[in-house]
Amino acid sequence: MNVAAPPPDFQRGLETIRNMATRLDASPGVYRMLGHDGQVLYVGKAKGLKHRVLSYTRPQALNQRLMRMVAETHSLEIITTRTEVAALLLESNLIKTLKPRYNILLRDDKSFPYIMVSGDHDYPQLAKHRGSRKRQAAWFGPFASARAVKRTITELTRAFLLRNCSDSMFAARSRPCLQYQIKRCTAPCVGKVSHADYQQQVNQAVRFLSGESRAVQEEFAANMQTAAAALDYETAALWRNRIRALNQIQAHQDIHLPNALNADIIAIALEGGRSCVQVFFMRNGSNFGTRTYFPRHDNEAEASAILTAFIGQFYDDKPAPPELLVSHSLADAPLLAEALSDKSERKTRISCPERGSRRKLMAMAQQNAHEALAREIATSIATSKMLNEVQELFGLDAPPQRIEVYDNSHIQGSHAVGAMIVATPEGFSKPHYRKFNIEKTKLNIGGDDFAMMREVLRRRFARAIRDDPDRQIGLWPDLVLLDGGKGQLSTAESVLDDLGIENIPLVAIAKGTDRHAGRETFHQPNKAPFSLPPNTPVLHYLQRLRDEAHRFAIGAHRTRRQNANKSSPLDAIPGIGATRKRALLAHFGAAKAVAEADIPDLMKVNGISKQVADIIYQWFHAKH
């Protein structure tokens, strides 16, 4: 049974805050305001906790947003810190983790890709990397997109002939791969290049990525001229091609500065209570791309406050560059700079450029932010209109604020994956997408779409009941769309009935008999199926939702299938870890050859004793 939240009470909130303030002192720290159910309403930091918390007890100094927040406050949690810098770092981390309703929130759904030159291998690898950077390596980035990284790595392999294969593949090679044949690698895996010469290739690549592009290019040009003077035209042509690859890398950079600028340029545009933050990543005078963000905040928020909150959350999980150029002056700029410097263990400076090339870059970033915000507002207006039409089409009580769309993907029941995507008035909410791996034992032979849908919906809504039984924190959909027909709809109804869930509108979207887009049939409980004219805008909107779920489901299925195909029979053998696996593959070339080997041959492999050889042999030849 859902328990209704008590009505907001401003006087009660004031007394709650006053009582807590009497127990505080002037220490720095972080405070959390909590609602009746313990939900975090707001996270703030303070140089002196007592003075800052007491500021919420002066109604004349509070705007409407803060008065609403105080009225909903039932308790406070306090964390003291040693310094204000530590409080700022903790505040940013908690806001990003807890996503309080009254804070300015950065909606950041992706990590950034980097270029990695590994440092823990005799023959370093050149590769794209996304995620935590724990491996010993040289890192270059961030890049705004994986496409930019992939394109740059392709040209880097042409210019510096570095390997981009994994360490396990490197260890297993017995002859050069295609990369060597097309002159994009010097094949260190089979000794086609000496360690010293390969290390020189690595050093040149690192220097180029670190900003010494002109010096490296001059070295290549000198080598080309030397080869040409010696009438070694084939070698000269190779150097020419490598110079062209360097030029291709630089040609894809949109901006070049006279000096080597290492900075993030952060500009904000604000209109009608909405904002857009544009970030340009400048490294060694080249543009590594841009990212656009639309933070969530109150209509009364000011540009400087939004930027301050954005910077704190944006760099919570990534190091800041030596310089941040911002479009508006920030009151907390010195404190932010100190916090970022402590976090990245190097000096970071925050400034608002007023003249010169930096000001020109900022003007361009601001223009981009204004244009992106205008597009976002136009899209939002169109989406709002579509949601009103969805409400009318399906007879909903109000325009849906959260639409969940479900689809599944499998091949004869293998590597089955169910997918859920989420659409809101702001567009697709990718941080809320979910995939559900489904074991084949839960399906009938050949795959059972109804059983998959039942399993996915059961898991999804059982968790919603557990995590948000009162439907207070936005985990429940206002509309569920199912890719399918009457069968999927009946399955969904039975799942919700079994879980005791009511008031979740269900709609199944079935394609026509020839599966032709534009001839969809819509099924709802206790209503006759119906279709829409092919050119109806709301039909196109619903098709886009269904297609996004289909895309996400297929992608998740493909990833699961590829991961399964990458597994080796050697992985399951007791006592065979990564080192012995590499040694076996390097010696025999493939797992199949290991399976066919006898015990004396297995013992020839470094690290394989007679006891281990017996285990391997018995594993492949005994019945399991």
Coordinates of C-alpha atoms in Angstrom, one line a residue, residues 337-596:
A337 CA 41.0 25.7 -9.3
E338 CA 42.6 24.6 -6.0
A339 CA 40.3 21.6 -5.8
L340 CA 40.9 20.6 -9.4
S341 CA 44.7 21.0 -8.9
D342 CA 44.6 18.7 -5.9
K343 CA 42.6 16.1 -7.7
S344 CA 44.7 16.0 -10.9
E345 CA 48.0 16.6 -9.0
R346 CA 49.0 19.4 -11.2
K347 CA 48.3 23.1 -11.4
T348 CA 45.0 24.1 -13.0
R349 CA 44.1 27.7 -13.7
I350 CA 40.6 29.0 -14.4
S351 CA 40.2 32.3 -16.3
C352 CA 37.7 34.3 -18.3
P353 CA 39.5 35.5 -21.5
E354 CA 38.9 39.0 -22.5
R355 CA 41.2 39.5 -25.5
G356 CA 43.3 37.8 -28.1
S357 CA 43.0 34.3 -29.6
R358 CA 41.5 32.9 -26.4
R359 CA 38.7 35.4 -26.6
K360 CA 38.0 34.4 -30.2
L361 CA 37.8 30.8 -29.3
M362 CA 35.4 31.6 -26.5
A363 CA 33.2 33.6 -28.8
M364 CA 33.1 30.6 -31.2
A365 CA 32.2 28.3 -28.3
Q366 CA 29.4 30.7 -27.1
Q367 CA 28.0 30.9 -30.6
N368 CA 27.9 27.1 -30.7
A369 CA 26.2 27.0 -27.3
H370 CA 23.5 29.5 -28.4
E371 CA 22.8 27.6 -31.6
A372 CA 22.6 24.2 -29.8
L373 CA 20.3 25.7 -27.2
A374 CA 18.0 27.1 -29.9
R375 CA 17.9 23.6 -31.6
E376 CA 17.2 22.0 -28.2
I377 CA 14.3 24.4 -27.4
A378 CA 12.8 23.8 -30.8
T379 CA 13.1 20.0 -30.4
S380 CA 11.6 20.2 -26.9
I381 CA 8.6 22.2 -28.1
A382 CA 8.0 19.6 -30.9
T383 CA 8.4 16.7 -28.4
S384 CA 6.0 18.4 -26.0
K385 CA 3.4 18.5 -28.8
M386 CA 4.1 14.9 -29.6
L387 CA 3.5 13.8 -26.0
N388 CA 0.2 15.6 -25.9
E389 CA -0.8 13.7 -29.0
V390 CA 0.4 10.4 -27.4
Q391 CA -1.8 11.2 -24.4
E392 CA -4.8 11.8 -26.6
L393 CA -4.1 8.7 -28.8
F394 CA -3.9 6.2 -26.0
G395 CA -6.4 7.9 -23.6
L396 CA -3.8 8.7 -20.9
D397 CA -4.5 11.0 -17.9
A398 CA -1.6 13.3 -18.8
P399 CA 1.2 13.6 -21.3
P400 CA 3.7 10.9 -20.4
Q401 CA 6.9 12.1 -18.7
R402 CA 8.6 8.7 -18.9
I403 CA 8.0 6.2 -21.7
E404 CA 9.6 2.8 -21.5
V405 CA 10.0 0.7 -24.7
Y406 CA 10.8 -3.0 -24.7
D407 CA 12.3 -5.3 -27.4
N408 CA 14.4 -8.4 -27.5
S409 CA 17.0 -10.0 -29.7
H410 CA 18.3 -13.5 -30.1
I411 CA 19.2 -16.2 -32.7
Q412 CA 17.3 -19.4 -32.0
G413 CA 17.3 -18.5 -28.3
S414 CA 21.1 -18.2 -28.1
H415 CA 22.7 -15.1 -26.6
A416 CA 19.2 -13.7 -25.8
V417 CA 19.0 -10.1 -24.7
G418 CA 16.0 -8.1 -23.6
A419 CA 16.3 -4.3 -23.9
M420 CA 14.5 -1.3 -22.3
I421 CA 14.9 2.2 -23.6
V422 CA 13.5 5.3 -21.9
A423 CA 12.1 8.5 -23.6
T424 CA 11.3 11.7 -21.7
P425 CA 10.3 15.2 -22.7
E426 CA 14.0 16.0 -23.1
G427 CA 14.5 13.0 -25.6
F428 CA 16.1 9.6 -25.1
S429 CA 17.4 9.2 -21.6
K430 CA 20.4 6.8 -22.3
P431 CA 21.6 6.6 -18.7
H432 CA 18.3 4.8 -17.9
Y433 CA 18.6 2.3 -20.7
R434 CA 18.8 -1.3 -19.4
K435 CA 19.7 -4.7 -21.0
F436 CA 18.7 -8.0 -19.6
N437 CA 20.8 -11.1 -20.4
I438 CA 18.5 -14.1 -20.5
E439 CA 19.9 -17.7 -20.2
K440 CA 18.7 -20.2 -22.8
T441 CA 17.4 -22.5 -20.1
K442 CA 14.6 -20.0 -19.4
L443 CA 13.4 -20.2 -23.0
N444 CA 11.9 -23.0 -25.1
I445 CA 13.8 -24.7 -27.9
G446 CA 14.3 -22.2 -30.8
G447 CA 13.6 -19.2 -28.6
D448 CA 10.4 -17.9 -27.1
D449 CA 9.7 -14.2 -27.5
F450 CA 6.8 -14.4 -25.0
A451 CA 9.0 -16.1 -22.4
M452 CA 11.7 -13.4 -23.0
M453 CA 9.2 -10.6 -22.6
R454 CA 7.8 -12.2 -19.4
E455 CA 11.3 -12.6 -17.9
V456 CA 12.3 -9.0 -18.8
L457 CA 9.2 -7.3 -17.4
R458 CA 9.2 -9.5 -14.3
R459 CA 12.8 -8.5 -13.4
R460 CA 12.2 -4.8 -14.3
F461 CA 9.1 -4.3 -12.3
A462 CA 10.1 -6.5 -9.4
R463 CA 13.0 -4.2 -9.0
A464 CA 10.8 -1.1 -9.2
I465 CA 8.6 -2.4 -6.4
R466 CA 11.7 -3.0 -4.3
D467 CA 13.5 0.3 -5.0
D468 CA 10.6 2.7 -5.3
P469 CA 7.4 1.1 -3.8
D470 CA 5.7 4.5 -3.3
R471 CA 6.5 5.7 -6.9
Q472 CA 8.2 8.8 -5.6
I473 CA 11.6 8.9 -7.3
G474 CA 10.7 8.6 -11.0
L475 CA 11.5 4.9 -11.5
W476 CA 8.0 4.1 -12.8
P477 CA 6.9 4.6 -16.4
D478 CA 3.8 6.6 -17.5
L479 CA 3.5 4.4 -20.6
V480 CA 5.0 1.1 -21.6
L481 CA 5.4 0.3 -25.3
L482 CA 6.0 -3.3 -26.4
D483 CA 7.5 -4.3 -29.8
G484 CA 4.9 -7.0 -30.7
G485 CA 1.2 -7.8 -30.9
K486 CA -1.5 -9.3 -28.9
G487 CA 0.8 -12.0 -27.5
Q488 CA 3.3 -9.6 -26.0
L489 CA 0.4 -7.4 -24.6
S490 CA -1.2 -10.4 -22.9
T491 CA 2.2 -11.4 -21.5
A492 CA 2.8 -8.0 -20.1
E493 CA -0.7 -7.9 -18.5
S494 CA -0.2 -11.2 -16.8
V495 CA 3.2 -10.1 -15.4
L496 CA 1.8 -6.9 -13.9
D497 CA -1.2 -8.9 -12.5
D498 CA 1.1 -11.4 -10.9
L499 CA 3.1 -8.6 -9.3
G500 CA 0.0 -6.7 -8.1
I501 CA 0.8 -3.7 -10.2
E502 CA -2.0 -1.4 -11.5
N503 CA -2.3 1.8 -13.4
I504 CA 0.6 1.2 -15.9
P505 CA -0.7 1.9 -19.4
L506 CA 0.4 -0.8 -21.9
V507 CA 0.5 -0.6 -25.7
A508 CA 1.9 -3.2 -28.1
I509 CA 3.1 -2.0 -31.6
A510 CA 2.8 -4.7 -34.3
K511 CA 4.0 -4.3 -37.8
G512 CA 1.7 -5.4 -40.7
T513 CA 1.8 -8.8 -42.3
D514 CA 4.6 -7.8 -44.6
R515 CA 6.4 -6.0 -41.7
H516 CA 6.3 -2.8 -43.6
A517 CA 6.9 0.4 -41.5
G518 CA 3.9 2.7 -41.7
R519 CA 1.3 -0.1 -41.4
E520 CA 1.6 -0.7 -37.6
T521 CA -1.3 -1.9 -35.6
F522 CA -1.7 -0.7 -32.0
H523 CA -3.0 -3.0 -29.3
Q524 CA -4.3 -1.8 -25.9
P525 CA -6.0 -3.8 -23.1
N526 CA -9.8 -4.0 -23.6
K527 CA -9.7 -2.0 -26.8
A528 CA -10.0 -2.9 -30.4
P529 CA -6.7 -2.8 -32.4
F530 CA -6.3 0.3 -34.6
S531 CA -3.9 1.8 -37.1
L532 CA -2.9 5.4 -38.1
P533 CA -2.5 7.0 -41.5
P534 CA 1.1 6.5 -42.7
N535 CA 2.1 10.2 -42.6
T536 CA 0.8 11.0 -39.1
P537 CA 3.5 12.8 -37.1
V538 CA 2.6 10.9 -33.9
L539 CA 3.1 7.6 -35.8
H540 CA 6.6 8.7 -36.9
Y541 CA 7.4 9.6 -33.2
L542 CA 6.2 6.2 -32.0
Q543 CA 8.1 4.4 -34.8
R544 CA 11.3 6.3 -33.7
L545 CA 10.8 5.1 -30.1
R546 CA 10.3 1.5 -31.3
D547 CA 13.3 1.6 -33.7
E548 CA 15.5 2.9 -30.9
A549 CA 14.6 0.0 -28.8
H550 CA 15.2 -2.3 -31.7
R551 CA 18.6 -0.8 -32.3
F552 CA 19.6 -1.1 -28.7
A553 CA 18.4 -4.7 -28.4
I554 CA 20.3 -5.8 -31.5
G555 CA 23.5 -4.0 -30.3
A556 CA 23.3 -5.6 -26.9
H557 CA 22.7 -9.1 -28.5
R558 CA 25.6 -8.6 -30.9
T559 CA 28.0 -7.6 -28.1
R560 CA 27.0 -10.6 -26.0
R561 CA 27.5 -12.9 -29.0
Q562 CA 30.9 -11.4 -29.8
N563 CA 32.1 -11.7 -26.2
A564 CA 31.0 -15.4 -26.2
N565 CA 32.9 -16.0 -29.5
K566 CA 36.0 -14.4 -28.0
S567 CA 36.2 -17.0 -25.1
S568 CA 38.7 -19.8 -25.4
P569 CA 38.4 -23.5 -24.5
L570 CA 41.5 -22.9 -22.4
D571 CA 39.6 -20.5 -20.1
A572 CA 37.7 -23.3 -18.4
I573 CA 40.7 -25.5 -17.6
P574 CA 41.6 -25.5 -13.8
G575 CA 45.0 -24.0 -13.1
I576 CA 45.3 -22.3 -16.5
G577 CA 45.5 -18.5 -16.0
A578 CA 46.3 -15.7 -18.4
T579 CA 50.1 -16.3 -18.4
R580 CA 49.9 -20.0 -19.2
K581 CA 47.2 -19.4 -21.7
R582 CA 49.4 -16.9 -23.6
A583 CA 52.3 -19.3 -23.5
L584 CA 50.2 -22.2 -24.9
L585 CA 48.8 -20.1 -27.7
A586 CA 52.2 -18.7 -28.5
H587 CA 53.6 -22.2 -28.8
F588 CA 50.8 -24.0 -30.5
G589 CA 49.1 -21.1 -32.3
A590 CA 45.5 -22.0 -31.5
A591 CA 43.4 -23.7 -28.8
K592 CA 42.5 -26.5 -31.2
A593 CA 46.2 -27.4 -31.5
V594 CA 46.5 -27.4 -27.7
A595 CA 43.6 -29.8 -27.5
E596 CA 45.2 -32.2 -30.0

